[in-house]
Amino acid sequence: MALQTPTPVTVTTAATLIATPTGGTSYDPTAITLYNASSTVVVYLGGSDVTAAAGVPLAALGTVSFTLSAENVIYGITSSSTASVRILQVG
């Protein structure tokens, strides 16, 4: 598995695709870490229908790690403003 250079994604008040696995399958998942580079804006994580009211919060300057298989994707949304989320993938 190769370590991929962190990629920034700008998350807005509309559901924004943050992460998809790179070549991961149910037998060979992709490990990812998300970092919210905003010092003030919370990003809410979920599926394509994520909302700020129902998403899982990723705190300002916070990190979270996941293992994604081929059928999984992560979206994010903010309640106001924008945030830069950086994605580190192994796989």
GROMACS .gro file of N, CA and C in nm:
model
  273
    1MET      N    1   0.083  -0.118   0.000
    1MET     CA    2   0.000   0.000   0.000
    1MET      C    3   0.088   0.124   0.000
    2ALA      N    4   0.048   0.222  -0.078
    2ALA     CA    5   0.124   0.346  -0.088
    2ALA      C    6   0.056   0.456  -0.007
    3LEU      N    7   0.137   0.538   0.059
    3LEU     CA    8   0.087   0.654   0.129
    3LEU      C    9   0.068   0.765   0.027
    4GLN      N   10  -0.050   0.824   0.025
    4GLN     CA   11  -0.080   0.928  -0.074
    4GLN      C   12  -0.068   1.065  -0.010
    5THR      N   13  -0.019   1.162  -0.086
    5THR     CA   14  -0.005   1.299  -0.037
    5THR      C   15  -0.140   1.353   0.007
    6PRO      N   16  -0.146   1.417   0.124
    6PRO     CA   17  -0.274   1.472   0.171
    6PRO      C   18  -0.335   1.567   0.068
    7THR      N   19  -0.463   1.550   0.046
    7THR     CA   20  -0.537   1.629  -0.052
    7THR      C   21  -0.637   1.717   0.022
    8PRO      N   22  -0.635   1.849  -0.002
    8PRO     CA   23  -0.735   1.934   0.063
    8PRO      C   24  -0.867   1.936  -0.014
    9VAL      N   25  -0.977   1.939   0.060
    9VAL     CA   26  -1.110   1.953   0.002
    9VAL      C   27  -1.179   2.067   0.075
   10THR      N   28  -1.238   2.160   0.000
   10THR     CA   29  -1.312   2.269   0.062
   10THR      C   30  -1.456   2.224   0.083
   11VAL      N   31  -1.498   2.223   0.208
   11VAL     CA   32  -1.634   2.181   0.244
   11VAL      C   33  -1.717   2.307   0.266
   12THR      N   34  -1.838   2.307   0.212
   12THR     CA   35  -1.926   2.424   0.218
   12THR      C   36  -2.057   2.387   0.287
   13THR      N   37  -2.157   2.475   0.272
   13THR     CA   38  -2.288   2.451   0.331
   13THR      C   39  -2.373   2.356   0.246
   14ALA      N   40  -2.317   2.306   0.138
   14ALA     CA   41  -2.382   2.202   0.058
   14ALA      C   42  -2.303   2.072   0.079
   15ALA      N   43  -2.371   1.959   0.077
   15ALA     CA   44  -2.302   1.830   0.095
   15ALA      C   45  -2.188   1.820  -0.006
   16THR      N   46  -2.067   1.795   0.044
   16THR     CA   47  -1.946   1.793  -0.037
   16THR      C   48  -1.880   1.656  -0.024
   17LEU      N   49  -1.847   1.593  -0.137
   17LEU     CA   50  -1.776   1.466  -0.133
   17LEU      C   51  -1.636   1.489  -0.079
   18ILE      N   52  -1.603   1.419   0.029
   18ILE     CA   53  -1.471   1.434   0.092
   18ILE      C   54  -1.379   1.319   0.057
   19ALA      N   55  -1.426   1.197   0.069
   19ALA     CA   56  -1.335   1.083   0.052
   19ALA      C   57  -1.403   0.965  -0.013
   20THR      N   58  -1.330   0.903  -0.104
   20THR     CA   59  -1.367   0.775  -0.163
   20THR      C   60  -1.244   0.686  -0.153
   21PRO      N   61  -1.260   0.557  -0.141
   21PRO     CA   62  -1.143   0.470  -0.133
   21PRO      C   63  -1.071   0.464  -0.267
   22THR      N   64  -0.940   0.452  -0.263
   22THR     CA   65  -0.861   0.439  -0.385
   22THR      C   66  -0.824   0.293  -0.404
   23GLY      N   67  -0.905   0.224  -0.479
   23GLY     CA   68  -0.876   0.084  -0.507
   23GLY      C   69  -0.915  -0.010  -0.396
   24GLY      N   70  -0.976   0.041  -0.290
   24GLY     CA   71  -1.015  -0.045  -0.181
   24GLY      C   72  -1.130  -0.138  -0.221
   25THR      N   73  -1.126  -0.258  -0.174
   25THR     CA   74  -1.235  -0.353  -0.193
   25THR      C   75  -1.275  -0.404  -0.055
   26SER      N   76  -1.378  -0.482  -0.050
   26SER     CA   77  -1.417  -0.536   0.080
   26SER      C   78  -1.307  -0.626   0.136
   27TYR      N   79  -1.218  -0.676   0.049
   27TYR     CA   80  -1.107  -0.760   0.094
   27TYR      C   81  -0.978  -0.680   0.114
   28ASP      N   82  -0.973  -0.558   0.058
   28ASP     CA   83  -0.854  -0.474   0.065
   28ASP      C   84  -0.896  -0.329   0.089
   29PRO      N   85  -0.940  -0.297   0.210
   29PRO     CA   86  -0.993  -0.162   0.238
   29PRO      C   87  -0.885  -0.055   0.237
   30THR      N   88  -0.929   0.069   0.227
   30THR     CA   89  -0.841   0.186   0.228
   30THR      C   90  -0.852   0.255   0.363
   31ALA      N   91  -0.739   0.281   0.427
   31ALA     CA   92  -0.737   0.354   0.554
   31ALA      C   93  -0.723   0.502   0.523
   32ILE      N   94  -0.809   0.585   0.585
   32ILE     CA   95  -0.800   0.730   0.564
   32ILE      C   96  -0.805   0.802   0.698
   33THR      N   97  -0.742   0.917   0.703
   33THR     CA   98  -0.752   1.007   0.816
   33THR      C   99  -0.794   1.142   0.763
   34LEU      N  100  -0.896   1.202   0.825
   34LEU     CA  101  -0.943   1.334   0.788
   34LEU      C  102  -0.897   1.433   0.894
   35TYR      N  103  -0.852   1.549   0.849
   35TYR     CA  104  -0.809   1.657   0.939
   35TYR      C  105  -0.884   1.783   0.901
   36ASN      N  106  -0.957   1.841   0.993
   36ASN     CA  107  -1.028   1.967   0.971
   36ASN      C  108  -0.930   2.079   0.998
   37ALA      N  109  -0.879   2.144   0.892
   37ALA     CA  110  -0.777   2.248   0.906
   37ALA      C  111  -0.834   2.382   0.949
   38SER      N  112  -0.965   2.394   0.957
   38SER     CA  113  -1.026   2.519   1.003
   38SER      C  114  -1.011   2.530   1.154
   39SER      N  115  -0.978   2.651   1.199
   39SER     CA  116  -0.964   2.672   1.343
   39SER      C  117  -1.096   2.712   1.410
   40THR      N  118  -1.202   2.732   1.329
   40THR     CA  119  -1.329   2.778   1.387
   40THR      C  120  -1.453   2.704   1.338
   41VAL      N  121  -1.445   2.635   1.224
   41VAL     CA  122  -1.564   2.577   1.161
   41VAL      C  123  -1.569   2.426   1.183
   42VAL      N  124  -1.682   2.377   1.232
   42VAL     CA  125  -1.706   2.234   1.250
   42VAL      C  126  -1.755   2.177   1.116
   43VAL      N  127  -1.706   2.060   1.079
   43VAL     CA  128  -1.753   1.988   0.960
   43VAL      C  129  -1.835   1.869   1.009
   44TYR      N  130  -1.951   1.850   0.949
   44TYR     CA  131  -2.039   1.738   0.985
   44TYR      C  132  -2.026   1.631   0.878
   45LEU      N  133  -2.000   1.507   0.919
   45LEU     CA  134  -1.973   1.396   0.827
   45LEU      C  135  -2.092   1.302   0.816
   46GLY      N  136  -2.107   1.241   0.699
   46GLY     CA  137  -2.213   1.143   0.678
   46GLY      C  138  -2.215   1.099   0.534
   47GLY      N  139  -2.332   1.052   0.491
   47GLY     CA  140  -2.352   1.009   0.353
   47GLY      C  141  -2.388   1.127   0.264
   48SER      N  142  -2.432   1.098   0.143
   48SER     CA  143  -2.462   1.205   0.047
   48SER      C  144  -2.576   1.295   0.093
   49ASP      N  145  -2.655   1.249   0.187
   49ASP     CA  146  -2.766   1.329   0.239
   49ASP      C  147  -2.733   1.394   0.374
   50VAL      N  148  -2.605   1.409   0.406
   50VAL     CA  149  -2.563   1.466   0.535
   50VAL      C  150  -2.619   1.607   0.555
   51THR      N  151  -2.653   1.637   0.679
   51THR     CA  152  -2.694   1.772   0.718
   51THR      C  153  -2.616   1.810   0.843
   52ALA      N  154  -2.609   1.939   0.869
   52ALA     CA  155  -2.541   1.985   0.991
   52ALA      C  156  -2.615   1.937   1.116
   53ALA      N  157  -2.746   1.920   1.105
   53ALA     CA  158  -2.825   1.875   1.219
   53ALA      C  159  -2.806   1.726   1.249
   54ALA      N  160  -2.777   1.646   1.147
   54ALA     CA  161  -2.772   1.501   1.165
   54ALA      C  162  -2.635   1.439   1.144
   55GLY      N  163  -2.538   1.516   1.095
   55GLY     CA  164  -2.405   1.461   1.068
   55GLY      C  165  -2.324   1.441   1.195
   56VAL      N  166  -2.218   1.366   1.182
   56VAL     CA  167  -2.124   1.342   1.293
   56VAL      C  168  -2.022   1.456   1.291
   57PRO      N  169  -2.009   1.531   1.401
   57PRO     CA  170  -1.920   1.648   1.398
   57PRO      C  171  -1.772   1.612   1.398
   58LEU      N  172  -1.698   1.680   1.312
   58LEU     CA  173  -1.552   1.677   1.311
   58LEU      C  174  -1.510   1.817   1.357
   59ALA      N  175  -1.463   1.827   1.480
   59ALA     CA  176  -1.433   1.956   1.542
   59ALA      C  177  -1.328   2.034   1.464
   60ALA      N  178  -1.331   2.165   1.481
   60ALA     CA  179  -1.226   2.249   1.425
   60ALA      C  180  -1.090   2.197   1.475
   61LEU      N  181  -0.996   2.181   1.382
   61LEU     CA  182  -0.862   2.128   1.408
   61LEU      C  183  -0.863   1.983   1.456
   62GLY      N  184  -0.976   1.913   1.436
   62GLY     CA  185  -0.988   1.774   1.479
   62GLY      C  186  -0.949   1.675   1.370
   63THR      N  187  -0.925   1.551   1.411
   63THR     CA  188  -0.897   1.442   1.318
   63THR      C  189  -0.986   1.323   1.349
   64VAL      N  190  -1.007   1.242   1.248
   64VAL     CA  191  -1.080   1.117   1.263
   64VAL      C  192  -1.027   1.020   1.158
   65SER      N  193  -1.023   0.892   1.191
   65SER     CA  194  -0.975   0.790   1.098
   65SER      C  195  -1.083   0.689   1.068
   66PHE      N  196  -1.083   0.640   0.944
   66PHE     CA  197  -1.179   0.542   0.896
   66PHE      C  198  -1.107   0.437   0.812
   67THR      N  199  -1.173   0.324   0.796
   67THR     CA  200  -1.133   0.226   0.696
   67THR      C  201  -1.249   0.213   0.600
   68LEU      N  202  -1.223   0.243   0.472
   68LEU     CA  203  -1.329   0.241   0.371
   68LEU      C  204  -1.312   0.124   0.276
   69SER      N  205  -1.422   0.055   0.248
   69SER     CA  206  -1.420  -0.044   0.141
   69SER      C  207  -1.476   0.022   0.016
   70ALA      N  208  -1.476  -0.047  -0.094
   70ALA     CA  209  -1.506   0.011  -0.224
   70ALA      C  210  -1.642   0.081  -0.231
   71GLU      N  211  -1.740   0.035  -0.156
   71GLU     CA  212  -1.874   0.092  -0.166
   71GLU      C  213  -1.898   0.210  -0.072
   72ASN      N  214  -1.799   0.249   0.008
   72ASN     CA  215  -1.815   0.357   0.106
   72ASN      C  216  -1.758   0.489   0.055
   73VAL      N  217  -1.828   0.597   0.085
   73VAL     CA  218  -1.781   0.733   0.059
   73VAL      C  219  -1.818   0.819   0.179
   74ILE      N  220  -1.748   0.929   0.197
   74ILE     CA  221  -1.777   1.020   0.308
   74ILE      C  222  -1.803   1.159   0.251
   75TYR      N  223  -1.914   1.218   0.296
   75TYR     CA  224  -1.949   1.355   0.260
   75TYR      C  225  -1.938   1.441   0.384
   76GLY      N  226  -1.924   1.572   0.363
   76GLY     CA  227  -1.921   1.666   0.473
   76GLY      C  228  -2.001   1.789   0.439
   77ILE      N  229  -2.039   1.863   0.542
   77ILE     CA  230  -2.114   1.987   0.526
   77ILE      C  231  -2.080   2.077   0.645
   78THR      N  232  -2.091   2.206   0.626
   78THR     CA  233  -2.076   2.301   0.736
   78THR      C  234  -2.211   2.369   0.759
   79SER      N  235  -2.230   2.425   0.877
   79SER     CA  236  -2.355   2.497   0.902
   79SER      C  237  -2.345   2.641   0.851
   80SER      N  238  -2.223   2.690   0.835
   80SER     CA  239  -2.198   2.823   0.776
   80SER      C  240  -2.052   2.829   0.736
   81SER      N  241  -2.019   2.916   0.644
   81SER     CA  242  -1.882   2.937   0.600
   81SER      C  243  -1.826   2.813   0.528
   82THR      N  244  -1.695   2.803   0.521
   82THR     CA  245  -1.629   2.689   0.458
   82THR      C  246  -1.519   2.638   0.549
   83ALA      N  247  -1.475   2.516   0.523
   83ALA     CA  248  -1.364   2.457   0.597
   83ALA      C  249  -1.280   2.375   0.500
   84SER      N  250  -1.151   2.372   0.523
   84SER     CA  251  -1.060   2.289   0.444
   84SER      C  252  -1.036   2.160   0.521
   85VAL      N  253  -1.070   2.048   0.457
   85VAL     CA  254  -1.046   1.917   0.517
   85VAL      C  255  -0.936   1.850   0.437
   86ARG      N  256  -0.836   1.800   0.506
   86ARG     CA  257  -0.725   1.730   0.440
   86ARG      C  258  -0.743   1.580   0.460
   87ILE      N  259  -0.717   1.506   0.354
   87ILE     CA  260  -0.739   1.361   0.355
   87ILE      C  261  -0.606   1.291   0.333
   88LEU      N  262  -0.570   1.202   0.426
   88LEU     CA  263  -0.450   1.120   0.411
   88LEU      C  264  -0.499   0.977   0.389
   89GLN      N  265  -0.458   0.918   0.276
   89GLN     CA  266  -0.502   0.781   0.243
   89GLN      C  267  -0.383   0.687   0.234
   90VAL      N  268  -0.405   0.565   0.280
   90VAL     CA  269  -0.310   0.457   0.261
   90VAL      C  270  -0.383   0.348   0.186
   91GLY      N  271  -0.339   0.320   0.068
   91GLY     CA  272  -0.405   0.217  -0.012
   91GLY      C  273  -0.408   0.251  -0.157
   0.00000   0.00000   0.00000
